[in-house]
Coordinates of C-alpha atoms in Angstrom, one line a residue:
Chain A
X22 CA 0.0 0.0 0.0
X23 CA 0.9 3.7 -0.2
X24 CA 3.6 4.7 2.2
X25 CA 4.6 8.1 3.6
X26 CA 8.0 8.4 5.2
X27 CA 8.8 11.2 7.6
X28 CA 12.2 12.1 9.0
X29 CA 13.4 12.6 11.6
X30 CA 11.2 10.7 14.0
X31 CA 12.3 12.8 16.9
X32 CA 14.5 15.8 17.5
X33 CA 15.7 17.7 20.5
X34 CA 17.2 21.1 20.1
X35 CA 17.9 24.4 21.8
X36 CA 15.6 27.4 21.7
X37 CA 16.3 29.6 18.6
X38 CA 17.3 26.7 16.4
X39 CA 15.6 26.0 13.1
X40 CA 14.4 22.5 12.5
X41 CA 13.6 20.9 9.1
X42 CA 11.2 17.9 8.8
X43 CA 11.0 15.9 5.6
X44 CA 8.0 14.1 4.3
X45 CA 8.3 11.7 1.3
X46 CA 5.7 9.7 -0.6
X47 CA 7.6 6.5 -1.3
X48 CA 5.5 4.8 -4.0
X49 CA 3.2 7.4 -5.4
X50 CA 3.3 11.0 -6.5
X51 CA 1.6 13.6 -4.3
X52 CA 0.7 17.0 -5.8
X53 CA -0.7 17.8 -2.4
X54 CA 0.7 17.0 1.1
X55 CA -0.7 18.1 4.4
X56 CA 1.0 19.0 7.7
X57 CA -0.6 18.5 11.1
X58 CA 0.4 19.2 14.6
X59 CA -0.7 17.3 17.7
X60 CA -0.3 18.4 21.3
X61 CA -0.6 15.9 24.2
X62 CA -4.0 14.4 24.7
X63 CA -5.4 16.4 21.8
X64 CA -6.5 15.5 18.3
X65 CA -4.5 16.3 15.1
X66 CA -4.8 19.9 14.0
X67 CA -4.3 20.8 10.3
X68 CA -1.6 23.4 9.9
X69 CA -1.2 23.8 6.2
X70 CA -1.7 22.3 2.8
X71 CA 1.4 21.9 0.7
X72 CA 1.1 22.2 -3.0
X73 CA 3.8 21.0 -5.4
X74 CA 5.3 24.0 -7.2
X75 CA 3.3 26.6 -5.5
X76 CA 2.8 28.3 -2.1
X77 CA 1.4 26.4 0.8
X78 CA -2.0 27.3 2.2
X79 CA -2.0 27.9 5.9
X80 CA -4.8 27.4 8.4
X81 CA -6.0 30.3 10.4
X82 CA -3.7 31.0 13.3
X83 CA -0.7 29.3 11.8
X84 CA 2.2 31.6 11.2
X85 CA 3.6 31.1 7.7
X86 CA 6.8 32.8 8.5
X87 CA 7.3 30.5 11.5
X88 CA 6.5 27.3 9.7
X89 CA 8.0 27.3 6.2
X90 CA 6.8 24.7 3.8
X91 CA 8.5 23.7 0.6
X92 CA 7.1 21.2 -1.8
X93 CA 9.6 21.2 -4.6
X94 CA 8.8 17.8 -6.1
X95 CA 5.9 15.4 -6.3
X96 CA 7.4 13.1 -3.6
X97 CA 8.9 15.5 -1.1
X98 CA 7.6 18.2 1.1
X99 CA 9.5 19.9 4.0
X100 CA 8.4 21.8 7.0
X101 CA 10.9 24.1 8.7
X102 CA 10.2 25.4 12.1
X103 CA 12.2 28.6 12.2
X104 CA 13.7 30.0 15.4
X105 CA 11.9 27.3 17.4
X106 CA 10.9 28.0 21.0
X107 CA 9.6 25.7 23.8
X108 CA 6.0 26.4 22.8
X109 CA 6.7 24.9 19.4
X110 CA 7.4 21.5 21.0
X111 CA 4.8 19.1 19.6
X112 CA 4.2 16.1 17.4
X113 CA 4.3 17.0 13.8
X114 CA 2.7 14.7 11.2
X115 CA 2.6 14.8 7.4
X116 CA 0.2 13.2 5.1
X117 CA -0.4 12.7 1.4
X118 CA -3.2 11.3 -0.7
X119 CA -2.5 8.7 -3.4
X120 CA -4.7 9.7 -6.3
X121 CA -7.9 11.7 -6.7
X122 CA -11.5 11.2 -5.8
X123 CA -12.2 9.3 -2.6
X124 CA -8.7 7.8 -2.2
X125 CA -7.6 7.9 1.5
X126 CA -4.8 10.0 2.9
X127 CA -1.8 8.2 4.2
X128 CA 0.2 9.4 7.2
X129 CA 3.8 9.5 8.2
X130 CA 4.9 8.2 11.6
X131 CA 5.3 11.7 12.9
X132 CA 8.2 13.8 14.3
X133 CA 8.4 14.5 18.0
X134 CA 10.0 17.9 18.4
X135 CA 11.3 19.0 21.8
X136 CA 12.7 22.5 22.2
X137 CA 14.7 23.1 25.3
Chain B
X22 CA -17.1 19.1 5.3
X23 CA -19.7 17.4 7.5
X24 CA -19.1 17.0 11.1
X25 CA -19.1 13.7 12.9
X26 CA -20.1 12.7 16.4
X27 CA -18.4 9.7 18.2
X28 CA -18.6 8.5 21.8
X29 CA -15.5 9.5 23.7
X30 CA -14.6 6.1 24.9
X31 CA -15.6 2.4 24.6
X32 CA -14.4 -0.8 26.1
X33 CA -14.2 -4.2 24.5
X34 CA -13.1 -7.7 25.7
X35 CA -10.4 -9.3 23.8
X36 CA -11.7 -11.7 21.1
X37 CA -15.1 -10.0 20.9
X38 CA -16.3 -7.8 18.2
X39 CA -15.8 -4.1 18.6
X40 CA -18.6 -1.9 17.1
X41 CA -17.7 1.8 16.9
X42 CA -20.6 4.1 16.0
X43 CA -20.3 7.4 14.2
X44 CA -23.0 10.0 13.4
X45 CA -22.7 12.2 10.4
X46 CA -26.2 13.5 9.8
X47 CA -25.1 16.4 7.6
X48 CA -23.2 14.4 5.2
X49 CA -23.6 15.4 1.6
X50 CA -23.8 13.2 -1.5
X51 CA -20.2 13.3 -2.6
X52 CA -18.7 12.9 0.8
X53 CA -16.9 9.7 1.8
X54 CA -16.7 8.2 5.3
X55 CA -13.2 7.4 6.5
X56 CA -12.0 5.6 9.5
X57 CA -8.5 5.9 10.9
X58 CA -6.9 4.9 14.2
X59 CA -4.0 6.3 16.1
X60 CA -1.9 4.3 18.5
X61 CA 0.0 6.4 21.0
X62 CA 2.9 8.4 19.6
X63 CA 2.3 7.1 16.0
X64 CA 0.8 8.7 12.9
X65 CA -2.8 7.8 12.1
X66 CA -3.4 4.5 10.3
X67 CA -5.9 4.2 7.6
X68 CA -8.5 1.5 8.2
X69 CA -11.3 1.7 5.7
X70 CA -13.6 4.1 3.8
X71 CA -16.8 4.0 1.9
X72 CA -19.3 6.2 0.1
X73 CA -22.7 4.4 0.5
X74 CA -22.1 0.7 0.2
X75 CA -20.8 -1.5 3.1
X76 CA -17.2 -2.3 2.8
X77 CA -14.9 -5.0 4.2
X78 CA -11.2 -5.4 4.2
X79 CA -8.6 -7.4 6.1
X80 CA -8.8 -5.0 9.1
X81 CA -12.5 -4.2 9.5
X82 CA -15.9 -3.8 8.1
X83 CA -17.8 -0.6 7.6
X84 CA -21.5 -0.5 7.7
X85 CA -23.2 2.7 6.4
X86 CA -26.9 3.2 6.9
X87 CA -29.1 3.6 3.9
X88 CA -29.6 7.3 4.6
X89 CA -25.9 7.7 5.1
X90 CA -26.4 9.6 8.3
X91 CA -24.5 7.2 10.4
X92 CA -22.0 4.4 10.2
X93 CA -20.4 1.7 12.3
X94 CA -16.9 0.4 12.2
X95 CA -16.6 -3.3 13.1
X96 CA -13.4 -5.0 14.3
X97 CA -14.6 -8.6 14.2
X98 CA -12.2 -10.0 16.8
X99 CA -10.6 -7.3 18.9
X100 CA -7.1 -7.8 20.2
X101 CA -5.1 -5.9 22.8
X102 CA -3.2 -4.2 19.9
X103 CA -6.5 -2.7 18.7
X104 CA -6.4 -0.4 21.7
X105 CA -6.2 3.1 20.1
X106 CA -8.1 6.3 19.3
X107 CA -10.5 5.7 16.4
X108 CA -11.5 8.6 14.2
X109 CA -14.5 8.8 11.9
X110 CA -14.1 11.5 9.3
X111 CA -16.2 12.7 6.5
X112 CA -14.6 14.4 3.5
X113 CA -15.5 15.3 -0.1
X114 CA -13.6 14.1 -3.1
X115 CA -12.2 17.5 -4.1
X116 CA -8.5 17.4 -4.8
X117 CA -6.4 19.0 -2.1
X118 CA -9.0 18.6 0.6
X119 CA -7.5 17.5 3.9
X120 CA -9.0 15.3 6.5
X121 CA -10.1 17.2 9.6
X122 CA -9.9 15.2 12.8
X123 CA -12.4 15.4 15.7
X124 CA -11.8 13.9 19.1
X125 CA -12.5 10.3 18.1
X126 CA -13.3 7.3 20.3
X127 CA -10.7 5.8 22.6
X128 CA -11.2 2.0 22.4
X129 CA -9.8 0.0 25.2
X130 CA -9.4 -3.7 24.6
X131 CA -8.8 -5.8 27.7
X132 CA -8.1 -9.4 28.3

């Protein structure tokens, strides 16, 4: 089945550091990928929709200058958390859909980000 | 996208069938019903989806009522590894439309 690979799986870094998370669709091409964030004991919250070759669409309340998204190819999208602070610590998950219509979205295993 | 309503939690004995309900009374004609589950500290796992017919795969069965206003996910023989949060999500088929997650149902399977 369709596989989405996310890297790294966890990262710990100092406040002020920028962190890049990669999301790859391994066996299909994804013109659209999605980035979610999940805080402890809460559900997934959609952050942005990443479109290949164009600008990402951000959900209300998500700072586009803080969370930079690049979708340079049909199999790779990256999320960069710039100048990360402790409040950015969270579980970040990417997703992509294989095909159009009613095809399901497939999710990566997530990245646990801890900012000290 | 239509909103869904699920019970916050359910319990099930190992080996028994787990029946997870979902209400989606405002679903529209082109919207699919998707079920995912999330085990702690992992990304959501796709289980099954359907439009109006009942569906079955190696993981589960999906029963959609004739009026499409509710559905039930059935895990025929629950195991301890099925303990997870189960999400019922309704989404249209437009390209670029993301899944929006509610709070889901926490299923606890015990021996």
